[in-house]
JSON list of C-alpha atoms in Angstrom, two decimals:
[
{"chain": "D", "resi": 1, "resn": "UNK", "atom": "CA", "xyz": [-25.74, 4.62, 32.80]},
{"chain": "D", "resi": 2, "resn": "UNK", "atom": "CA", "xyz": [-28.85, 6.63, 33.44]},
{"chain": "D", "resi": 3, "resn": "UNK", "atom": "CA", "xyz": [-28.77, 10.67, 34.08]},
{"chain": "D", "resi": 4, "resn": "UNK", "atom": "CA", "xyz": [-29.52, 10.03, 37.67]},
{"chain": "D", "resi": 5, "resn": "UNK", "atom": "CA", "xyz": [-27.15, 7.74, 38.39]},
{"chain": "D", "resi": 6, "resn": "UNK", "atom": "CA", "xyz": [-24.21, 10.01, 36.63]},
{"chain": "D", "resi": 7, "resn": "UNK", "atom": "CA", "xyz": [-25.73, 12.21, 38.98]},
{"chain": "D", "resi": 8, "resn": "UNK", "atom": "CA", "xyz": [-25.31, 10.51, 41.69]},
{"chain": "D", "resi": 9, "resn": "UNK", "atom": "CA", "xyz": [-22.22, 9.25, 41.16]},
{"chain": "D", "resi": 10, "resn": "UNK", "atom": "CA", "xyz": [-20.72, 12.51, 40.39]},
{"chain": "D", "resi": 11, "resn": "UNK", "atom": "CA", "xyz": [-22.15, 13.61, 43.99]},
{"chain": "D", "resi": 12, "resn": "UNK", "atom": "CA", "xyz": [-20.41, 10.37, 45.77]},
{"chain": "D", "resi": 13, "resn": "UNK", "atom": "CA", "xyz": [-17.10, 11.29, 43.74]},
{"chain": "D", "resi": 14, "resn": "UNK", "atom": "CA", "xyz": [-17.10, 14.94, 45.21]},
{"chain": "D", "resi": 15, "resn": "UNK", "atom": "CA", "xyz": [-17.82, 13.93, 48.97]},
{"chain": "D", "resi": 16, "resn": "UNK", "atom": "CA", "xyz": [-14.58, 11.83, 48.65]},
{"chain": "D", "resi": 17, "resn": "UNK", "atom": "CA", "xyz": [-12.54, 14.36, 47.19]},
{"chain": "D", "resi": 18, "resn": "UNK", "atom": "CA", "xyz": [-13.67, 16.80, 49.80]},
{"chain": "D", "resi": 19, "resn": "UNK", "atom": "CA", "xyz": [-13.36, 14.72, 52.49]},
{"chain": "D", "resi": 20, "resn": "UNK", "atom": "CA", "xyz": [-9.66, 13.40, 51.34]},
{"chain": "D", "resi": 21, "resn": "UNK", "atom": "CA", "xyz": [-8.62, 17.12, 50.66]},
{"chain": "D", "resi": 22, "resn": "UNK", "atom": "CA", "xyz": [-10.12, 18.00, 54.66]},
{"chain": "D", "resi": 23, "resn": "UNK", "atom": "CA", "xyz": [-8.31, 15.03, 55.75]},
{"chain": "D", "resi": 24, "resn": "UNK", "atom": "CA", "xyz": [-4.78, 16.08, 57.47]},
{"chain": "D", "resi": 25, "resn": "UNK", "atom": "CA", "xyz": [-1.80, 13.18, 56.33]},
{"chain": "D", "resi": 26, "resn": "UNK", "atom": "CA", "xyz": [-1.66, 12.44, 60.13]},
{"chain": "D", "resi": 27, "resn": "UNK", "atom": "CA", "xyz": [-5.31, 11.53, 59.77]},
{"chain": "D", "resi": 28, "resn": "UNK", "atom": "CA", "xyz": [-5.02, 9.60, 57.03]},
{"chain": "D", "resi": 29, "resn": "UNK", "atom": "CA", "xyz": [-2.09, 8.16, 57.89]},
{"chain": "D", "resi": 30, "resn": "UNK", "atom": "CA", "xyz": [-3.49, 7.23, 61.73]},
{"chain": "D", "resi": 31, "resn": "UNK", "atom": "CA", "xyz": [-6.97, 5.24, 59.63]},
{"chain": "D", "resi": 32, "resn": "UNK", "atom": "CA", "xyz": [-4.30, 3.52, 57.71]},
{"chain": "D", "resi": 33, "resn": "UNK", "atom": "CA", "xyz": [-2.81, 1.89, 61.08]},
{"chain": "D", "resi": 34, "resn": "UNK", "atom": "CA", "xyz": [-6.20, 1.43, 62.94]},
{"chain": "D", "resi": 35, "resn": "UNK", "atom": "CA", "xyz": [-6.93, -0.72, 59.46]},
{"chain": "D", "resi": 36, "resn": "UNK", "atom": "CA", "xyz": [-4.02, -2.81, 60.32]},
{"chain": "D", "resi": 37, "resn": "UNK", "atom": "CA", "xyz": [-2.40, -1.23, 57.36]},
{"chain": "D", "resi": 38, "resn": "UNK", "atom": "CA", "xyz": [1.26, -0.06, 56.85]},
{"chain": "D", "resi": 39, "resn": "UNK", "atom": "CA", "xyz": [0.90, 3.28, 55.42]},
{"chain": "D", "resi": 40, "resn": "UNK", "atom": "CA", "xyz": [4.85, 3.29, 54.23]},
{"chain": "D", "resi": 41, "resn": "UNK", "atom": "CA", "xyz": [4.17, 0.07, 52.25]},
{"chain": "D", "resi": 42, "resn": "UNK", "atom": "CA", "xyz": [0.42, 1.38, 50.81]},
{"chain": "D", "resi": 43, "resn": "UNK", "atom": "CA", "xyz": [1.97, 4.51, 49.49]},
{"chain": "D", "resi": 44, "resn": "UNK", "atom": "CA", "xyz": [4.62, 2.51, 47.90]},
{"chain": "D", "resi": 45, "resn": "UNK", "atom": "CA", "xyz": [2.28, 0.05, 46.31]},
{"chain": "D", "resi": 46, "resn": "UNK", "atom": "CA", "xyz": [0.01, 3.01, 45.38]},
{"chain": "D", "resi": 47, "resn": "UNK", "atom": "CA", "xyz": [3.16, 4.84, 44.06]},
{"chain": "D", "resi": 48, "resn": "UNK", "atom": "CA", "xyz": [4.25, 1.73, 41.91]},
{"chain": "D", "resi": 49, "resn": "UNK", "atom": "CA", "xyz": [0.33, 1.34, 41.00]},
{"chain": "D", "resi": 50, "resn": "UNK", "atom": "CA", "xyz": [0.27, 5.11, 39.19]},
{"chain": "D", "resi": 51, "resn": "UNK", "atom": "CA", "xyz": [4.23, 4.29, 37.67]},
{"chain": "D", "resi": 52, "resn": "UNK", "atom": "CA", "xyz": [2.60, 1.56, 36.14]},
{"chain": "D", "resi": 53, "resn": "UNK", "atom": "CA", "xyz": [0.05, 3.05, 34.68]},
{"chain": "D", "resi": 54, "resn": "UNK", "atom": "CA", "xyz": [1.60, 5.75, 33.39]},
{"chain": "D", "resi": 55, "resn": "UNK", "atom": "CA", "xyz": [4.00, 3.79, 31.71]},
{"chain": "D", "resi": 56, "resn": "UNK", "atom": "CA", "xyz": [1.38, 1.61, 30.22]},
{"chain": "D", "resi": 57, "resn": "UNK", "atom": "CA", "xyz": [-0.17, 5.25, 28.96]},
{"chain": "D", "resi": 58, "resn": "UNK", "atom": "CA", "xyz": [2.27, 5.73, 27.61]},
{"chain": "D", "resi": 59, "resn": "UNK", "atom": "CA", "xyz": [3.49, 2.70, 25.78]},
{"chain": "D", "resi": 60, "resn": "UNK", "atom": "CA", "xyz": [0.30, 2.51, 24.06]},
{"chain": "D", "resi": 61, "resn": "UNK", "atom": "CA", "xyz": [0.31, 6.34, 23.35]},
{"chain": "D", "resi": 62, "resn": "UNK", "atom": "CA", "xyz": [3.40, 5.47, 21.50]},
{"chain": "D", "resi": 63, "resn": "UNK", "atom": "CA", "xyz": [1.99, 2.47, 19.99]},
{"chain": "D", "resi": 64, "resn": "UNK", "atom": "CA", "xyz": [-1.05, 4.51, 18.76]},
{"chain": "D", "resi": 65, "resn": "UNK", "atom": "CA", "xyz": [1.16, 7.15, 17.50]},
{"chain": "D", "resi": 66, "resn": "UNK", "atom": "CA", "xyz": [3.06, 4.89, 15.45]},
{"chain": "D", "resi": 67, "resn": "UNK", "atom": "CA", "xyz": [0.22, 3.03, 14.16]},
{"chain": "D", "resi": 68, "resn": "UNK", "atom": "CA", "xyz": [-1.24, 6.26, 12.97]},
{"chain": "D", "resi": 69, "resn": "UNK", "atom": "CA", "xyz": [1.96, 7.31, 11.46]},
{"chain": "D", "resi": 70, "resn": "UNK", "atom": "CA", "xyz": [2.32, 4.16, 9.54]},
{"chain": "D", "resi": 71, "resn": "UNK", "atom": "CA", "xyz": [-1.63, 4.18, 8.10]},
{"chain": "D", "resi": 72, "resn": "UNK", "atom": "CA", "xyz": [-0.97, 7.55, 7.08]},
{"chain": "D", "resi": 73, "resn": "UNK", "atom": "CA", "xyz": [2.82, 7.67, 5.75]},
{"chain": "D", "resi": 74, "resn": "UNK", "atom": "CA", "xyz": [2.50, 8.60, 1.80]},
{"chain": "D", "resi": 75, "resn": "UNK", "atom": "CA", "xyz": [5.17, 6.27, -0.28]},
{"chain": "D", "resi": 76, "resn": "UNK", "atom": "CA", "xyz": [7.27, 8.13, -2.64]},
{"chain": "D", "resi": 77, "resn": "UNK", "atom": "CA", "xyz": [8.16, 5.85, -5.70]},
{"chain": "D", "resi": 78, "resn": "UNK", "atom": "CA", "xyz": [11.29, 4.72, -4.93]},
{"chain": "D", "resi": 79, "resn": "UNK", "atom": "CA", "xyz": [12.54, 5.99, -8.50]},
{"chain": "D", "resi": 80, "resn": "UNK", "atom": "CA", "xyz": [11.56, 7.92, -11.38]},
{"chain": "D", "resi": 81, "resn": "UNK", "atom": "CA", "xyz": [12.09, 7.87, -14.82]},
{"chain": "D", "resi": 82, "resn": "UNK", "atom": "CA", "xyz": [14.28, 10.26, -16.44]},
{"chain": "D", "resi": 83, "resn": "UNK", "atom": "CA", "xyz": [12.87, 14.26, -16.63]},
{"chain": "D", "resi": 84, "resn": "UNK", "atom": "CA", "xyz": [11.74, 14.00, -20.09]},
{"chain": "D", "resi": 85, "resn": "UNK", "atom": "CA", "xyz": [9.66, 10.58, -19.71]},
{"chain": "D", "resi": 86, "resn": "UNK", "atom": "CA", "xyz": [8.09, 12.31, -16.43]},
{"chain": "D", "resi": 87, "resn": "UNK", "atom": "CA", "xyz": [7.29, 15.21, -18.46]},
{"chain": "D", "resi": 88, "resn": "UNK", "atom": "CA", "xyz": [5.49, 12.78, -20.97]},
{"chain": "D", "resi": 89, "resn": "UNK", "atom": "CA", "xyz": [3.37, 10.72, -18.82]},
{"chain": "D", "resi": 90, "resn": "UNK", "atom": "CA", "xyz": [2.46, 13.73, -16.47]},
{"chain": "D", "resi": 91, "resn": "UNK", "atom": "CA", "xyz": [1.15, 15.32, -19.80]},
{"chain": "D", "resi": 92, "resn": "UNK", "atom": "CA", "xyz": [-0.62, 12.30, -20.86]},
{"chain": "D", "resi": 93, "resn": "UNK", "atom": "CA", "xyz": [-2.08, 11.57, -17.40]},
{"chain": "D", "resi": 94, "resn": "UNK", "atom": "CA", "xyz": [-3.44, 15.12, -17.92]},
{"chain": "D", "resi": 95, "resn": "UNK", "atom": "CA", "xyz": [-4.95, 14.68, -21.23]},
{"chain": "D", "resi": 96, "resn": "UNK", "atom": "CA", "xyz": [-6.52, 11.41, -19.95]},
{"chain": "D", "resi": 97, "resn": "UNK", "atom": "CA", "xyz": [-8.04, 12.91, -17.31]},
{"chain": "D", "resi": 98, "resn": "UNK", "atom": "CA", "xyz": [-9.45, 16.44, -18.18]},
{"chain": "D", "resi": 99, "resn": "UNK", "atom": "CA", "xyz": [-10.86, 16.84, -14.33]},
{"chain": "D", "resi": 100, "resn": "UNK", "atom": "CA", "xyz": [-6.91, 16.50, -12.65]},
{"chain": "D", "resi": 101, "resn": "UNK", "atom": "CA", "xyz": [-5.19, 19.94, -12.57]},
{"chain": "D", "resi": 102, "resn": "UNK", "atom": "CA", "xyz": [-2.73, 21.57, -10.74]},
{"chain": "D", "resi": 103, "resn": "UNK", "atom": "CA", "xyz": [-1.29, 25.18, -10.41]},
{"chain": "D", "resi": 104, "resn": "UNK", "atom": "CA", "xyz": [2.00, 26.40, -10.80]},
{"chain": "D", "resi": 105, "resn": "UNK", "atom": "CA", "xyz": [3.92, 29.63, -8.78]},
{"chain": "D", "resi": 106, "resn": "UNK", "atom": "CA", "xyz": [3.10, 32.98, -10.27]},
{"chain": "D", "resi": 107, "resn": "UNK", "atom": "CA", "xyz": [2.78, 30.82, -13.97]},
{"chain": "D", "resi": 108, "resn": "UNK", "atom": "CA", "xyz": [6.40, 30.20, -14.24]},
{"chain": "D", "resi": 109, "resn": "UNK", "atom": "CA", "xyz": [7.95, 27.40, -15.79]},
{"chain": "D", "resi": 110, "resn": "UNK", "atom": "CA", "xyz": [7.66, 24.16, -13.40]},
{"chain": "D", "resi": 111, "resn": "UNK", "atom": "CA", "xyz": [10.98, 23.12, -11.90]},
{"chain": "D", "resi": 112, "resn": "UNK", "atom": "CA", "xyz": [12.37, 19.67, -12.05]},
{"chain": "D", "resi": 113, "resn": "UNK", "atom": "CA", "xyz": [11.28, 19.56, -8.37]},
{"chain": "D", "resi": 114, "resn": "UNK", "atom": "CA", "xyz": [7.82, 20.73, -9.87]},
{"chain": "D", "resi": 115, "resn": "UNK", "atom": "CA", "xyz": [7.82, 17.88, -12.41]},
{"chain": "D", "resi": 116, "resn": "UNK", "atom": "CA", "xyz": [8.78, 14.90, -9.89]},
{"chain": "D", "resi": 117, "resn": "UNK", "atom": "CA", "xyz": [6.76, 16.19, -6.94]},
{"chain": "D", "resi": 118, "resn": "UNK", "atom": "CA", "xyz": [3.39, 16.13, -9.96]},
{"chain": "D", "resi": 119, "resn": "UNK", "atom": "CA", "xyz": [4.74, 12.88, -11.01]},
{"chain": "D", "resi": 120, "resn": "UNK", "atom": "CA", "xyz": [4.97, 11.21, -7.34]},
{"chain": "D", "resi": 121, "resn": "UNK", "atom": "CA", "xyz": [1.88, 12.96, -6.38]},
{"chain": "D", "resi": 122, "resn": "UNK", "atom": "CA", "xyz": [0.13, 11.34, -9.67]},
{"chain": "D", "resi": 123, "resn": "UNK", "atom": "CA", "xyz": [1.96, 8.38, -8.94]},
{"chain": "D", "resi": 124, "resn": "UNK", "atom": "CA", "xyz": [-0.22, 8.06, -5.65]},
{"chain": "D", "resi": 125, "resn": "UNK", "atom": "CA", "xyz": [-3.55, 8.68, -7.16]},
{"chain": "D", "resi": 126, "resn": "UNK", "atom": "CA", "xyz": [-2.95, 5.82, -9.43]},
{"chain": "D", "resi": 127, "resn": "UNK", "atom": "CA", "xyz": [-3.05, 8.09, -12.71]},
{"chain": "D", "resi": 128, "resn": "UNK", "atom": "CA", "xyz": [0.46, 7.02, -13.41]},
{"chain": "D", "resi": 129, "resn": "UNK", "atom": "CA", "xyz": [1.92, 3.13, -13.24]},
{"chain": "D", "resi": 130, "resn": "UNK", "atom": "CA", "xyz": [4.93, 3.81, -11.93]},
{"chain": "D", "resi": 131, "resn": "UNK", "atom": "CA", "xyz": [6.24, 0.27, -13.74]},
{"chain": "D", "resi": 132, "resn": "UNK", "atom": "CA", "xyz": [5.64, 2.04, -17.05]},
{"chain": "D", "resi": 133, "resn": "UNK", "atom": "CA", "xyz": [9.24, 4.38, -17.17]},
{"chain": "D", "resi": 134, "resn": "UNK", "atom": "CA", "xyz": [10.00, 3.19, -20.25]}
]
């Protein structure tokens, strides 16, 4: 669509919505009736109309959301090895693979939450086969 016609269009849009918002309900109501028209039923139909698609919105909102979620949900291996073996092949993926590195609170010893959470995360980035425990 060209620049003009945007233009245009965007001039034909705000005549309506003038013209609708300087329009009483009697008025509207009264065109409705000289159109043949039952205004009752068209606002019900219109009212159904917007219900609908709302709740289509909204379904595929939901669908979008999930199918986002699911792309982006991280497995966890669904076990580990025992502490010491993680140890092991965390300190082997590291000597494999001079560029991986990782930092630890204020130096301290790593906690066994430290260890597995290196381990899954290493796990993920395919530096560790999770099928090799023992």
């Amino acid at each position: 669509m060209t620049t003009d016609a945007r233009k245009t269009l965007s001039a034909i849009q705000a005549l309506i919505s003038k013209d609708l918002v300087e329009t009483s309900a009697e008025q509207i109501r009264a065109e409705f009736v000289e159109d043949g028209l039952n205004p009752d039923r068209v606002a019900r139909e219109m009212a159904e109309a917007i219900d609908a698609a709302v709740s289509e919105f909204q379904r595929s909102r939901v669908a979008a959301t999930k199918a986002v979620k699911k792309a982006t949900k991280v497995p966890v291996p669904t076990s580990r090895p025992a502490l010491e073996r993680i140890k092991e092949l965390v300190q082997s993926a590291f000597q494999r693979e001079p560029n991986l590195a990782t930092a630890f609170r204020n130096g301290s010893k790593q906690s066994e939450n430290d260890w597995n959470s290196t381990y899954d995360d290493l796990v993920l980035l395919g530096k560790i086969d999770p099928n090799q425990h023992d």
